[in-house]
C-alpha cells in the first residue's frame, strides 16, 4: 500500500504527460492537439506591476495586478512543490552557498538548475474589475441564502454579473486545452469532460486537481440540481473516479470530490482534488461533497431548490452588496 502511494505521489512530469499522450493516441478523447509542444513566450517582459493583490509566504505565491501592453492583467506566481524524483539531480547539479554554521546546525542557499526551479505562472489578460477583486485579499462574510433569497437576490445578480464561461465552452468544443483532456463522456445529457484544473501543474500527484465539466449548458450551480440530474451526477462520480484511478493510480479513497457554492463560474462543474491537499475553496463553508449532493437529491428531489444554503462572500463582492441592500446581512 505504502509502495503504491509513493509511486503514485512521485509520478514525474514526463511520465504523467506520456500517460496523457498514450491515452490520447488510443483515441479515447476524440482528437485534439496531441503532442503539440508548449510555446515559450516572453510576454511578461512588458508586465508593469501596479500593486500586490495578495501574497503568502506559507503558500509561496503572489497575486499581482498590472498592465500588459496597456491592458489590465492579473499575474499569479507560485513556487511549485519539490518532487522526490528530481532530488538526485537537484543534489548533484546545484551549487550550495553556506549561510551559517553553528555546532551540528548549518543553513545554505541552494542554487538549483533552472529547469528544477520553475515558477508556475498564471496570466489573466484582459482582466476585469471582478477578477481583480477575486484575487485581492479580503475579509469574508458568511451569507445565509433562503430559497426566496436565491430567486430575488442571487439569481438576478448572477444572470447579469457573473464571469464569462467562454473558457468552459472552449474546452467543450475542443477549441482550447484539447490535449489536456483526461477523459470524456460525449453523451449530451450525462456526459462531461474531465481535465486538469489550471491550478495544477500536473508534475506531482500530491496536489492533484481536476475538474469535470458537464456537456449540459443550462445548469448554473448546485441550486439548479434536482433528482432529474442524478444520472448525470452519478456518471461524473463513477467515471471520474475510474479515469483518475487509471491515469494517476489514485483510488477513490484518496479523492475529495465536490462542488462549490457559490462557484465563480456558473456552468456546472465538479472538483476532484487529492485528499490531504488543501486546495483553495475546499473548506466546509464552500465545498459540497458530490456523494452528499447525490444522497440529498435521492432523499428529496428538490433539496437544493428549497434548502437554506450558507456560503462566504468577500467584502467587496457585488453579491454581498445585494444581500446588504435587501437587509439580509
Ligand atoms: N483547466 O481556463 C481554465 C480555467 N479557469 C479560467 C478556471 N479554472 C480553469 N481550469 C482550466 N482552464 O478550480 C478552474 C479554477 C477552478 C475551477 C472553477 O475552474 O481553477 P469555481 O467556479 O468553483 O471557482 O471553480 P473558484 O474555485 O472560485 O475559482 P478559483 O479560480 O479556484 O478561485 C478560488 C481561489 O483560489 C482564489 O480566490 C485564489 O485565492 C485561489 N487561486 C485561484 N487561482 C489560483 C492560482 N492559479 N494559483 C494559486 N491560487 C489560486
JSON list of N, CA, C and O and ligand atoms in Angstrom, two decimals, residues 54 59 61 63 76-78 120-122 131 134-136 163-164 167-168 171 177 180 195-200 209-211 213 259-267 269 271 277 279-281 286 314, ligand 1:
[
{"chain": "A", "resi": 54, "resn": "UNK", "atom": "N", "xyz": [-2.40, 40.06, -3.25]},
{"chain": "A", "resi": 54, "resn": "UNK", "atom": "CA", "xyz": [-2.20, 39.28, -2.03]},
{"chain": "A", "resi": 54, "resn": "UNK", "atom": "C", "xyz": [-0.93, 38.46, -2.20]},
{"chain": "A", "resi": 54, "resn": "UNK", "atom": "O", "xyz": [-0.45, 38.27, -3.32]},
{"chain": "A", "resi": 59, "resn": "UNK", "atom": "N", "xyz": [2.26, 29.76, 1.46]},
{"chain": "A", "resi": 59, "resn": "UNK", "atom": "CA", "xyz": [1.89, 29.10, 0.20]},
{"chain": "A", "resi": 59, "resn": "UNK", "atom": "C", "xyz": [2.86, 29.43, -0.92]},
{"chain": "A", "resi": 59, "resn": "UNK", "atom": "O", "xyz": [2.76, 28.88, -2.01]},
{"chain": "A", "resi": 61, "resn": "UNK", "atom": "N", "xyz": [3.25, 32.10, -2.83]},
{"chain": "A", "resi": 61, "resn": "UNK", "atom": "CA", "xyz": [2.67, 32.66, -4.06]},
{"chain": "A", "resi": 61, "resn": "UNK", "atom": "C", "xyz": [2.44, 34.16, -3.90]},
{"chain": "A", "resi": 61, "resn": "UNK", "atom": "O", "xyz": [2.48, 34.69, -2.79]},
{"chain": "A", "resi": 63, "resn": "UNK", "atom": "N", "xyz": [-0.03, 37.33, -5.89]},
{"chain": "A", "resi": 63, "resn": "UNK", "atom": "CA", "xyz": [-1.04, 37.71, -6.89]},
{"chain": "A", "resi": 63, "resn": "UNK", "atom": "C", "xyz": [-0.82, 39.18, -7.21]},
{"chain": "A", "resi": 63, "resn": "UNK", "atom": "O", "xyz": [-0.91, 40.02, -6.32]},
{"chain": "A", "resi": 76, "resn": "UNK", "atom": "N", "xyz": [-0.29, 35.59, -11.50]},
{"chain": "A", "resi": 76, "resn": "UNK", "atom": "CA", "xyz": [-0.12, 34.80, -10.26]},
{"chain": "A", "resi": 76, "resn": "UNK", "atom": "C", "xyz": [1.17, 34.01, -10.39]},
{"chain": "A", "resi": 76, "resn": "UNK", "atom": "O", "xyz": [1.36, 33.27, -11.36]},
{"chain": "A", "resi": 77, "resn": "UNK", "atom": "N", "xyz": [2.07, 34.20, -9.44]},
{"chain": "A", "resi": 77, "resn": "UNK", "atom": "CA", "xyz": [3.32, 33.44, -9.42]},
{"chain": "A", "resi": 77, "resn": "UNK", "atom": "C", "xyz": [3.30, 32.51, -8.21]},
{"chain": "A", "resi": 77, "resn": "UNK", "atom": "O", "xyz": [2.91, 32.91, -7.11]},
{"chain": "A", "resi": 78, "resn": "UNK", "atom": "N", "xyz": [3.70, 31.28, -8.44]},
{"chain": "A", "resi": 78, "resn": "UNK", "atom": "CA", "xyz": [3.60, 30.29, -7.37]},
{"chain": "A", "resi": 78, "resn": "UNK", "atom": "C", "xyz": [4.76, 29.30, -7.46]},
{"chain": "A", "resi": 78, "resn": "UNK", "atom": "O", "xyz": [4.97, 28.70, -8.51]},
{"chain": "A", "resi": 120, "resn": "UNK", "atom": "N", "xyz": [5.32, 28.40, -11.31]},
{"chain": "A", "resi": 120, "resn": "UNK", "atom": "CA", "xyz": [4.06, 28.27, -12.06]},
{"chain": "A", "resi": 120, "resn": "UNK", "atom": "C", "xyz": [3.47, 29.67, -12.18]},
{"chain": "A", "resi": 120, "resn": "UNK", "atom": "O", "xyz": [3.35, 30.40, -11.19]},
{"chain": "A", "resi": 121, "resn": "UNK", "atom": "N", "xyz": [3.10, 30.04, -13.39]},
{"chain": "A", "resi": 121, "resn": "UNK", "atom": "CA", "xyz": [2.64, 31.40, -13.66]},
{"chain": "A", "resi": 121, "resn": "UNK", "atom": "C", "xyz": [1.29, 31.38, -14.36]},
{"chain": "A", "resi": 121, "resn": "UNK", "atom": "O", "xyz": [1.13, 30.68, -15.36]},
{"chain": "A", "resi": 122, "resn": "UNK", "atom": "N", "xyz": [0.34, 32.09, -13.81]},
{"chain": "A", "resi": 122, "resn": "UNK", "atom": "CA", "xyz": [-0.99, 32.19, -14.42]},
{"chain": "A", "resi": 122, "resn": "UNK", "atom": "C", "xyz": [-1.22, 33.64, -14.81]},
{"chain": "A", "resi": 122, "resn": "UNK", "atom": "O", "xyz": [-0.95, 34.54, -14.01]},
{"chain": "A", "resi": 131, "resn": "UNK", "atom": "N", "xyz": [-12.20, 40.18, -11.71]},
{"chain": "A", "resi": 131, "resn": "UNK", "atom": "CA", "xyz": [-11.02, 39.32, -11.50]},
{"chain": "A", "resi": 131, "resn": "UNK", "atom": "C", "xyz": [-10.12, 39.93, -10.42]},
{"chain": "A", "resi": 131, "resn": "UNK", "atom": "O", "xyz": [-9.62, 39.24, -9.54]},
{"chain": "A", "resi": 134, "resn": "UNK", "atom": "N", "xyz": [-11.53, 39.33, -7.12]},
{"chain": "A", "resi": 134, "resn": "UNK", "atom": "CA", "xyz": [-11.48, 37.92, -6.74]},
{"chain": "A", "resi": 134, "resn": "UNK", "atom": "C", "xyz": [-10.13, 37.54, -6.13]},
{"chain": "A", "resi": 134, "resn": "UNK", "atom": "O", "xyz": [-10.04, 36.76, -5.21]},
{"chain": "A", "resi": 135, "resn": "UNK", "atom": "N", "xyz": [-9.05, 38.13, -6.70]},
{"chain": "A", "resi": 135, "resn": "UNK", "atom": "CA", "xyz": [-7.73, 37.74, -6.23]},
{"chain": "A", "resi": 135, "resn": "UNK", "atom": "C", "xyz": [-7.20, 38.64, -5.11]},
{"chain": "A", "resi": 135, "resn": "UNK", "atom": "O", "xyz": [-6.15, 38.38, -4.55]},
{"chain": "A", "resi": 136, "resn": "UNK", "atom": "N", "xyz": [-7.92, 39.73, -4.82]},
{"chain": "A", "resi": 136, "resn": "UNK", "atom": "CA", "xyz": [-7.49, 40.65, -3.76]},
{"chain": "A", "resi": 136, "resn": "UNK", "atom": "C", "xyz": [-7.77, 40.01, -2.39]},
{"chain": "A", "resi": 136, "resn": "UNK", "atom": "O", "xyz": [-8.88, 39.51, -2.18]},
{"chain": "A", "resi": 163, "resn": "UNK", "atom": "N", "xyz": [-18.82, 35.90, -14.11]},
{"chain": "A", "resi": 163, "resn": "UNK", "atom": "CA", "xyz": [-17.68, 35.76, -15.03]},
{"chain": "A", "resi": 163, "resn": "UNK", "atom": "C", "xyz": [-18.12, 35.06, -16.30]},
{"chain": "A", "resi": 163, "resn": "UNK", "atom": "O", "xyz": [-18.98, 34.17, -16.27]},
{"chain": "A", "resi": 164, "resn": "UNK", "atom": "N", "xyz": [-17.50, 35.40, -17.40]},
{"chain": "A", "resi": 164, "resn": "UNK", "atom": "CA", "xyz": [-17.76, 34.72, -18.67]},
{"chain": "A", "resi": 164, "resn": "UNK", "atom": "C", "xyz": [-17.35, 33.24, -18.55]},
{"chain": "A", "resi": 164, "resn": "UNK", "atom": "O", "xyz": [-16.35, 32.92, -17.89]},
{"chain": "A", "resi": 167, "resn": "UNK", "atom": "N", "xyz": [-14.28, 30.21, -21.54]},
{"chain": "A", "resi": 167, "resn": "UNK", "atom": "CA", "xyz": [-13.21, 29.21, -21.41]},
{"chain": "A", "resi": 167, "resn": "UNK", "atom": "C", "xyz": [-13.79, 27.80, -21.27]},
{"chain": "A", "resi": 167, "resn": "UNK", "atom": "O", "xyz": [-13.20, 26.83, -21.75]},
{"chain": "A", "resi": 168, "resn": "UNK", "atom": "N", "xyz": [-14.96, 27.70, -20.64]},
{"chain": "A", "resi": 168, "resn": "UNK", "atom": "CA", "xyz": [-15.62, 26.40, -20.46]},
{"chain": "A", "resi": 168, "resn": "UNK", "atom": "C", "xyz": [-16.12, 25.89, -21.82]},
{"chain": "A", "resi": 168, "resn": "UNK", "atom": "O", "xyz": [-15.89, 24.73, -22.18]},
{"chain": "A", "resi": 171, "resn": "UNK", "atom": "N", "xyz": [-13.40, 24.58, -23.94]},
{"chain": "A", "resi": 171, "resn": "UNK", "atom": "CA", "xyz": [-12.99, 23.21, -23.58]},
{"chain": "A", "resi": 171, "resn": "UNK", "atom": "C", "xyz": [-13.96, 22.20, -24.19]},
{"chain": "A", "resi": 171, "resn": "UNK", "atom": "O", "xyz": [-13.56, 21.23, -24.83]},
{"chain": "A", "resi": 177, "resn": "UNK", "atom": "N", "xyz": [-7.27, 23.60, -24.75]},
{"chain": "A", "resi": 177, "resn": "UNK", "atom": "CA", "xyz": [-6.92, 22.56, -23.78]},
{"chain": "A", "resi": 177, "resn": "UNK", "atom": "C", "xyz": [-7.30, 21.15, -24.23]},
{"chain": "A", "resi": 177, "resn": "UNK", "atom": "O", "xyz": [-7.36, 20.23, -23.40]},
{"chain": "A", "resi": 180, "resn": "UNK", "atom": "N", "xyz": [-5.21, 18.37, -23.15]},
{"chain": "A", "resi": 180, "resn": "UNK", "atom": "CA", "xyz": [-5.11, 18.11, -21.71]},
{"chain": "A", "resi": 180, "resn": "UNK", "atom": "C", "xyz": [-6.25, 17.21, -21.20]},
{"chain": "A", "resi": 180, "resn": "UNK", "atom": "O", "xyz": [-6.25, 16.81, -20.03]},
{"chain": "A", "resi": 195, "resn": "UNK", "atom": "N", "xyz": [-10.60, 17.18, -16.99]},
{"chain": "A", "resi": 195, "resn": "UNK", "atom": "CA", "xyz": [-9.26, 17.65, -17.36]},
{"chain": "A", "resi": 195, "resn": "UNK", "atom": "C", "xyz": [-8.60, 18.33, -16.17]},
{"chain": "A", "resi": 195, "resn": "UNK", "atom": "O", "xyz": [-9.28, 18.68, -15.20]},
{"chain": "A", "resi": 196, "resn": "UNK", "atom": "N", "xyz": [-7.27, 18.52, -16.24]},
{"chain": "A", "resi": 196, "resn": "UNK", "atom": "CA", "xyz": [-6.59, 19.16, -15.11]},
{"chain": "A", "resi": 196, "resn": "UNK", "atom": "C", "xyz": [-7.08, 20.60, -14.94]},
{"chain": "A", "resi": 196, "resn": "UNK", "atom": "O", "xyz": [-7.24, 21.33, -15.92]},
{"chain": "A", "resi": 197, "resn": "UNK", "atom": "N", "xyz": [-7.33, 20.95, -13.70]},
{"chain": "A", "resi": 197, "resn": "UNK", "atom": "CA", "xyz": [-7.66, 22.33, -13.37]},
{"chain": "A", "resi": 197, "resn": "UNK", "atom": "C", "xyz": [-6.42, 23.17, -13.66]},
{"chain": "A", "resi": 197, "resn": "UNK", "atom": "O", "xyz": [-5.30, 22.69, -13.52]},
{"chain": "A", "resi": 198, "resn": "UNK", "atom": "N", "xyz": [-6.60, 24.45, -14.01]},
{"chain": "A", "resi": 198, "resn": "UNK", "atom": "CA", "xyz": [-5.39, 25.20, -14.34]},
{"chain": "A", "resi": 198, "resn": "UNK", "atom": "C", "xyz": [-4.57, 25.59, -13.12]},
{"chain": "A", "resi": 198, "resn": "UNK", "atom": "O", "xyz": [-3.48, 26.09, -13.26]},
{"chain": "A", "resi": 199, "resn": "UNK", "atom": "N", "xyz": [-5.06, 25.28, -11.94]},
{"chain": "A", "resi": 199, "resn": "UNK", "atom": "CA", "xyz": [-4.23, 25.48, -10.76]},
{"chain": "A", "resi": 199, "resn": "UNK", "atom": "C", "xyz": [-3.21, 24.35, -10.56]},
{"chain": "A", "resi": 199, "resn": "UNK", "atom": "O", "xyz": [-2.32, 24.47, -9.73]},
{"chain": "A", "resi": 200, "resn": "UNK", "atom": "N", "xyz": [-3.38, 23.24, -11.30]},
{"chain": "A", "resi": 200, "resn": "UNK", "atom": "CA", "xyz": [-2.47, 22.09, -11.10]},
{"chain": "A", "resi": 200, "resn": "UNK", "atom": "C", "xyz": [-1.46, 22.02, -12.24]},
{"chain": "A", "resi": 200, "resn": "UNK", "atom": "O", "xyz": [-1.85, 22.02, -13.41]},
{"chain": "A", "resi": 209, "resn": "UNK", "atom": "N", "xyz": [-5.47, 18.00, -9.02]},
{"chain": "A", "resi": 209, "resn": "UNK", "atom": "CA", "xyz": [-6.67, 18.85, -9.09]},
{"chain": "A", "resi": 209, "resn": "UNK", "atom": "C", "xyz": [-7.21, 18.76, -10.51]},
{"chain": "A", "resi": 209, "resn": "UNK", "atom": "O", "xyz": [-6.58, 19.22, -11.46]},
{"chain": "A", "resi": 210, "resn": "UNK", "atom": "N", "xyz": [-8.37, 18.10, -10.64]},
{"chain": "A", "resi": 210, "resn": "UNK", "atom": "CA", "xyz": [-9.03, 18.03, -11.96]},
{"chain": "A", "resi": 210, "resn": "UNK", "atom": "C", "xyz": [-10.43, 18.59, -11.83]},
{"chain": "A", "resi": 210, "resn": "UNK", "atom": "O", "xyz": [-10.99, 18.64, -10.73]},
{"chain": "A", "resi": 211, "resn": "UNK", "atom": "N", "xyz": [-10.99, 18.99, -12.98]},
{"chain": "A", "resi": 211, "resn": "UNK", "atom": "CA", "xyz": [-12.40, 19.39, -12.96]},
{"chain": "A", "resi": 211, "resn": "UNK", "atom": "C", "xyz": [-13.16, 18.62, -14.04]},
{"chain": "A", "resi": 211, "resn": "UNK", "atom": "O", "xyz": [-12.62, 18.34, -15.11]},
{"chain": "A", "resi": 213, "resn": "UNK", "atom": "N", "xyz": [-16.41, 18.97, -16.34]},
{"chain": "A", "resi": 213, "resn": "UNK", "atom": "CA", "xyz": [-17.33, 19.99, -16.85]},
{"chain": "A", "resi": 213, "resn": "UNK", "atom": "C", "xyz": [-18.44, 19.31, -17.63]},
{"chain": "A", "resi": 213, "resn": "UNK", "atom": "O", "xyz": [-18.18, 18.51, -18.54]},
{"chain": "A", "resi": 259, "resn": "UNK", "atom": "N", "xyz": [-18.53, 20.09, -5.18]},
{"chain": "A", "resi": 259, "resn": "UNK", "atom": "CA", "xyz": [-18.96, 21.26, -5.95]},
{"chain": "A", "resi": 259, "resn": "UNK", "atom": "C", "xyz": [-18.82, 22.49, -5.05]},
{"chain": "A", "resi": 259, "resn": "UNK", "atom": "O", "xyz": [-18.95, 22.37, -3.83]},
{"chain": "A", "resi": 260, "resn": "UNK", "atom": "N", "xyz": [-18.61, 23.63, -5.67]},
{"chain": "A", "resi": 260, "resn": "UNK", "atom": "CA", "xyz": [-18.58, 24.87, -4.91]},
{"chain": "A", "resi": 260, "resn": "UNK", "atom": "C", "xyz": [-19.95, 25.55, -4.95]},
{"chain": "A", "resi": 260, "resn": "UNK", "atom": "O", "xyz": [-20.59, 25.59, -5.98]},
{"chain": "A", "resi": 261, "resn": "UNK", "atom": "N", "xyz": [-20.34, 26.12, -3.82]},
{"chain": "A", "resi": 261, "resn": "UNK", "atom": "CA", "xyz": [-21.47, 27.04, -3.82]},
{"chain": "A", "resi": 261, "resn": "UNK", "atom": "C", "xyz": [-21.09, 28.21, -2.93]},
{"chain": "A", "resi": 261, "resn": "UNK", "atom": "O", "xyz": [-20.77, 27.99, -1.76]},
{"chain": "A", "resi": 262, "resn": "UNK", "atom": "N", "xyz": [-21.06, 29.44, -3.43]},
{"chain": "A", "resi": 262, "resn": "UNK", "atom": "CA", "xyz": [-21.18, 29.83, -4.83]},
{"chain": "A", "resi": 262, "resn": "UNK", "atom": "C", "xyz": [-19.92, 29.45, -5.62]},
{"chain": "A", "resi": 262, "resn": "UNK", "atom": "O", "xyz": [-18.84, 29.61, -5.08]},
{"chain": "A", "resi": 263, "resn": "UNK", "atom": "N", "xyz": [-20.11, 29.06, -6.89]},
{"chain": "A", "resi": 263, "resn": "UNK", "atom": "CA", "xyz": [-18.92, 28.90, -7.73]},
{"chain": "A", "resi": 263, "resn": "UNK", "atom": "C", "xyz": [-18.52, 30.26, -8.30]},
{"chain": "A", "resi": 263, "resn": "UNK", "atom": "O", "xyz": [-19.28, 31.23, -8.17]},
{"chain": "A", "resi": 264, "resn": "UNK", "atom": "N", "xyz": [-17.36, 30.34, -8.94]},
{"chain": "A", "resi": 264, "resn": "UNK", "atom": "CA", "xyz": [-17.01, 31.57, -9.68]},
{"chain": "A", "resi": 264, "resn": "UNK", "atom": "C", "xyz": [-17.62, 31.53, -11.07]},
{"chain": "A", "resi": 264, "resn": "UNK", "atom": "O", "xyz": [-17.93, 32.56, -11.64]},
{"chain": "A", "resi": 265, "resn": "UNK", "atom": "N", "xyz": [-17.74, 30.31, -11.61]},
{"chain": "A", "resi": 265, "resn": "UNK", "atom": "CA", "xyz": [-18.19, 30.15, -13.00]},
{"chain": "A", "resi": 265, "resn": "UNK", "atom": "C", "xyz": [-19.48, 29.32, -12.99]},
{"chain": "A", "resi": 265, "resn": "UNK", "atom": "O", "xyz": [-19.47, 28.17, -12.53]},
{"chain": "A", "resi": 266, "resn": "UNK", "atom": "N", "xyz": [-20.56, 29.92, -13.52]},
{"chain": "A", "resi": 266, "resn": "UNK", "atom": "CA", "xyz": [-21.88, 29.30, -13.42]},
{"chain": "A", "resi": 266, "resn": "UNK", "atom": "C", "xyz": [-22.19, 28.39, -14.60]},
{"chain": "A", "resi": 266, "resn": "UNK", "atom": "O", "xyz": [-23.10, 28.62, -15.38]},
{"chain": "A", "resi": 267, "resn": "UNK", "atom": "N", "xyz": [-21.38, 27.35, -14.72]},
{"chain": "A", "resi": 267, "resn": "UNK", "atom": "CA", "xyz": [-21.63, 26.23, -15.63]},
{"chain": "A", "resi": 267, "resn": "UNK", "atom": "C", "xyz": [-21.24, 25.03, -14.79]},
{"chain": "A", "resi": 267, "resn": "UNK", "atom": "O", "xyz": [-20.09, 24.97, -14.31]},
{"chain": "A", "resi": 269, "resn": "UNK", "atom": "N", "xyz": [-19.77, 22.25, -12.79]},
{"chain": "A", "resi": 269, "resn": "UNK", "atom": "CA", "xyz": [-18.50, 21.51, -12.83]},
{"chain": "A", "resi": 269, "resn": "UNK", "atom": "C", "xyz": [-18.23, 20.92, -11.45]},
{"chain": "A", "resi": 269, "resn": "UNK", "atom": "O", "xyz": [-18.71, 21.44, -10.44]},
{"chain": "A", "resi": 271, "resn": "UNK", "atom": "N", "xyz": [-15.22, 19.43, -8.78]},
{"chain": "A", "resi": 271, "resn": "UNK", "atom": "CA", "xyz": [-13.78, 19.46, -8.46]},
{"chain": "A", "resi": 271, "resn": "UNK", "atom": "C", "xyz": [-13.35, 18.08, -7.95]},
{"chain": "A", "resi": 271, "resn": "UNK", "atom": "O", "xyz": [-14.01, 17.51, -7.08]},
{"chain": "A", "resi": 277, "resn": "UNK", "atom": "N", "xyz": [-4.55, 17.46, 0.27]},
{"chain": "A", "resi": 277, "resn": "UNK", "atom": "CA", "xyz": [-4.09, 18.71, -0.35]},
{"chain": "A", "resi": 277, "resn": "UNK", "atom": "C", "xyz": [-5.14, 19.79, -0.06]},
{"chain": "A", "resi": 277, "resn": "UNK", "atom": "O", "xyz": [-6.31, 19.63, -0.43]},
{"chain": "A", "resi": 279, "resn": "UNK", "atom": "N", "xyz": [-6.70, 22.39, -1.11]},
{"chain": "A", "resi": 279, "resn": "UNK", "atom": "CA", "xyz": [-6.98, 23.21, -2.29]},
{"chain": "A", "resi": 279, "resn": "UNK", "atom": "C", "xyz": [-7.76, 24.45, -1.87]},
{"chain": "A", "resi": 279, "resn": "UNK", "atom": "O", "xyz": [-8.59, 24.37, -0.96]},
{"chain": "A", "resi": 280, "resn": "UNK", "atom": "N", "xyz": [-7.50, 25.61, -2.53]},
{"chain": "A", "resi": 280, "resn": "UNK", "atom": "CA", "xyz": [-8.30, 26.79, -2.19]},
{"chain": "A", "resi": 280, "resn": "UNK", "atom": "C", "xyz": [-9.79, 26.48, -2.40]},
{"chain": "A", "resi": 280, "resn": "UNK", "atom": "O", "xyz": [-10.15, 25.88, -3.40]},
{"chain": "A", "resi": 281, "resn": "UNK", "atom": "N", "xyz": [-10.61, 26.81, -1.41]},
{"chain": "A", "resi": 281, "resn": "UNK", "atom": "CA", "xyz": [-12.06, 26.60, -1.57]},
{"chain": "A", "resi": 281, "resn": "UNK", "atom": "C", "xyz": [-12.52, 25.20, -1.17]},
{"chain": "A", "resi": 281, "resn": "UNK", "atom": "O", "xyz": [-13.63, 24.81, -1.52]},
{"chain": "A", "resi": 286, "resn": "UNK", "atom": "N", "xyz": [-17.80, 26.24, 1.71]},
{"chain": "A", "resi": 286, "resn": "UNK", "atom": "CA", "xyz": [-17.95, 26.43, 0.26]},
{"chain": "A", "resi": 286, "resn": "UNK", "atom": "C", "xyz": [-18.06, 25.12, -0.52]},
{"chain": "A", "resi": 286, "resn": "UNK", "atom": "O", "xyz": [-18.68, 25.08, -1.58]},
{"chain": "A", "resi": 314, "resn": "UNK", "atom": "N", "xyz": [-16.70, 37.66, -0.33]},
{"chain": "A", "resi": 314, "resn": "UNK", "atom": "CA", "xyz": [-15.68, 38.64, 0.01]},
{"chain": "A", "resi": 314, "resn": "UNK", "atom": "C", "xyz": [-16.31, 40.02, 0.19]},
{"chain": "A", "resi": 314, "resn": "UNK", "atom": "O", "xyz": [-17.32, 40.33, -0.44]},
{"chain": "B", "resi": 1, "resn": "LIG", "atom": "N1", "xyz": [-8.45, 23.95, -16.94]},
{"chain": "B", "resi": 1, "resn": "LIG", "atom": "O1", "xyz": [-9.15, 28.25, -18.22]},
{"chain": "B", "resi": 1, "resn": "LIG", "atom": "C1", "xyz": [-9.24, 27.40, -17.34]},
{"chain": "B", "resi": 1, "resn": "LIG", "atom": "C2", "xyz": [-9.76, 27.65, -16.04]},
{"chain": "B", "resi": 1, "resn": "LIG", "atom": "N2", "xyz": [-10.28, 28.77, -15.43]},
{"chain": "B", "resi": 1, "resn": "LIG", "atom": "C3", "xyz": [-10.45, 30.07, -16.00]},
{"chain": "B", "resi": 1, "resn": "LIG", "atom": "C4", "xyz": [-10.65, 28.43, -14.18]},
{"chain": "B", "resi": 1, "resn": "LIG", "atom": "N3", "xyz": [-10.37, 27.13, -13.97]},
{"chain": "B", "resi": 1, "resn": "LIG", "atom": "C5", "xyz": [-9.82, 26.62, -15.10]},
{"chain": "B", "resi": 1, "resn": "LIG", "atom": "N4", "xyz": [-9.39, 25.38, -15.39]},
{"chain": "B", "resi": 1, "resn": "LIG", "atom": "C6", "xyz": [-8.89, 25.15, -16.62]},
{"chain": "B", "resi": 1, "resn": "LIG", "atom": "N5", "xyz": [-8.82, 26.13, -17.56]},
{"chain": "B", "resi": 1, "resn": "LIG", "atom": "O2", "xyz": [-10.84, 25.41, -9.79]},
{"chain": "B", "resi": 1, "resn": "LIG", "atom": "C7", "xyz": [-10.65, 26.36, -12.78]},
{"chain": "B", "resi": 1, "resn": "LIG", "atom": "C8", "xyz": [-10.37, 27.12, -11.49]},
{"chain": "B", "resi": 1, "resn": "LIG", "atom": "C9", "xyz": [-11.36, 26.49, -10.50]},
{"chain": "B", "resi": 1, "resn": "LIG", "atom": "C10", "xyz": [-12.48, 25.98, -11.40]},
{"chain": "B", "resi": 1, "resn": "LIG", "atom": "C11", "xyz": [-13.71, 26.83, -11.25]},
{"chain": "B", "resi": 1, "resn": "LIG", "atom": "O3", "xyz": [-12.03, 26.11, -12.74]},
{"chain": "B", "resi": 1, "resn": "LIG", "atom": "O4", "xyz": [-9.04, 26.97, -11.09]},
{"chain": "B", "resi": 1, "resn": "LIG", "atom": "P1", "xyz": [-15.28, 27.59, -9.31]},
{"chain": "B", "resi": 1, "resn": "LIG", "atom": "O5", "xyz": [-16.25, 28.10, -10.31]},
{"chain": "B", "resi": 1, "resn": "LIG", "atom": "O6", "xyz": [-15.84, 26.90, -8.14]},
{"chain": "B", "resi": 1, "resn": "LIG", "atom": "O7", "xyz": [-14.40, 28.84, -8.96]},
{"chain": "B", "resi": 1, "resn": "LIG", "atom": "O8", "xyz": [-14.27, 26.59, -9.98]},
{"chain": "B", "resi": 1, "resn": "LIG", "atom": "P2", "xyz": [-13.34, 29.12, -7.81]},
{"chain": "B", "resi": 1, "resn": "LIG", "atom": "O9", "xyz": [-12.96, 27.91, -7.10]},
{"chain": "B", "resi": 1, "resn": "LIG", "atom": "O10", "xyz": [-13.78, 30.29, -7.01]},
{"chain": "B", "resi": 1, "resn": "LIG", "atom": "O11", "xyz": [-12.17, 29.70, -8.66]},
{"chain": "B", "resi": 1, "resn": "LIG", "atom": "P3", "xyz": [-10.68, 29.71, -8.34]},
{"chain": "B", "resi": 1, "resn": "LIG", "atom": "O12", "xyz": [-10.10, 30.29, -9.57]},
{"chain": "B", "resi": 1, "resn": "LIG", "atom": "O13", "xyz": [-10.22, 28.38, -7.91]},
{"chain": "B", "resi": 1, "resn": "LIG", "atom": "O14", "xyz": [-10.52, 30.76, -7.14]},
{"chain": "B", "resi": 1, "resn": "LIG", "atom": "C12", "xyz": [-10.55, 30.39, -5.77]},
{"chain": "B", "resi": 1, "resn": "LIG", "atom": "C13", "xyz": [-9.33, 30.94, -5.06]},
{"chain": "B", "resi": 1, "resn": "LIG", "atom": "O15", "xyz": [-8.22, 30.13, -5.39]},
{"chain": "B", "resi": 1, "resn": "LIG", "atom": "C14", "xyz": [-8.89, 32.33, -5.48]},
{"chain": "B", "resi": 1, "resn": "LIG", "atom": "O16", "xyz": [-9.58, 33.35, -4.86]},
{"chain": "B", "resi": 1, "resn": "LIG", "atom": "C15", "xyz": [-7.43, 32.30, -5.13]},
{"chain": "B", "resi": 1, "resn": "LIG", "atom": "O17", "xyz": [-7.23, 32.57, -3.77]},
{"chain": "B", "resi": 1, "resn": "LIG", "atom": "C16", "xyz": [-7.03, 30.88, -5.42]},
{"chain": "B", "resi": 1, "resn": "LIG", "atom": "N6", "xyz": [-6.43, 30.74, -6.74]},
{"chain": "B", "resi": 1, "resn": "LIG", "atom": "C17", "xyz": [-7.02, 30.94, -7.92]},
{"chain": "B", "resi": 1, "resn": "LIG", "atom": "N7", "xyz": [-6.20, 30.71, -8.96]},
{"chain": "B", "resi": 1, "resn": "LIG", "atom": "C18", "xyz": [-5.02, 30.36, -8.40]},
{"chain": "B", "resi": 1, "resn": "LIG", "atom": "C19", "xyz": [-3.78, 30.00, -8.96]},
{"chain": "B", "resi": 1, "resn": "LIG", "atom": "N8", "xyz": [-3.58, 29.95, -10.29]},
{"chain": "B", "resi": 1, "resn": "LIG", "atom": "N9", "xyz": [-2.80, 29.69, -8.12]},
{"chain": "B", "resi": 1, "resn": "LIG", "atom": "C20", "xyz": [-2.99, 29.71, -6.79]},
{"chain": "B", "resi": 1, "resn": "LIG", "atom": "N10", "xyz": [-4.17, 30.02, -6.21]},
{"chain": "B", "resi": 1, "resn": "LIG", "atom": "C21", "xyz": [-5.16, 30.36, -6.99]}
]
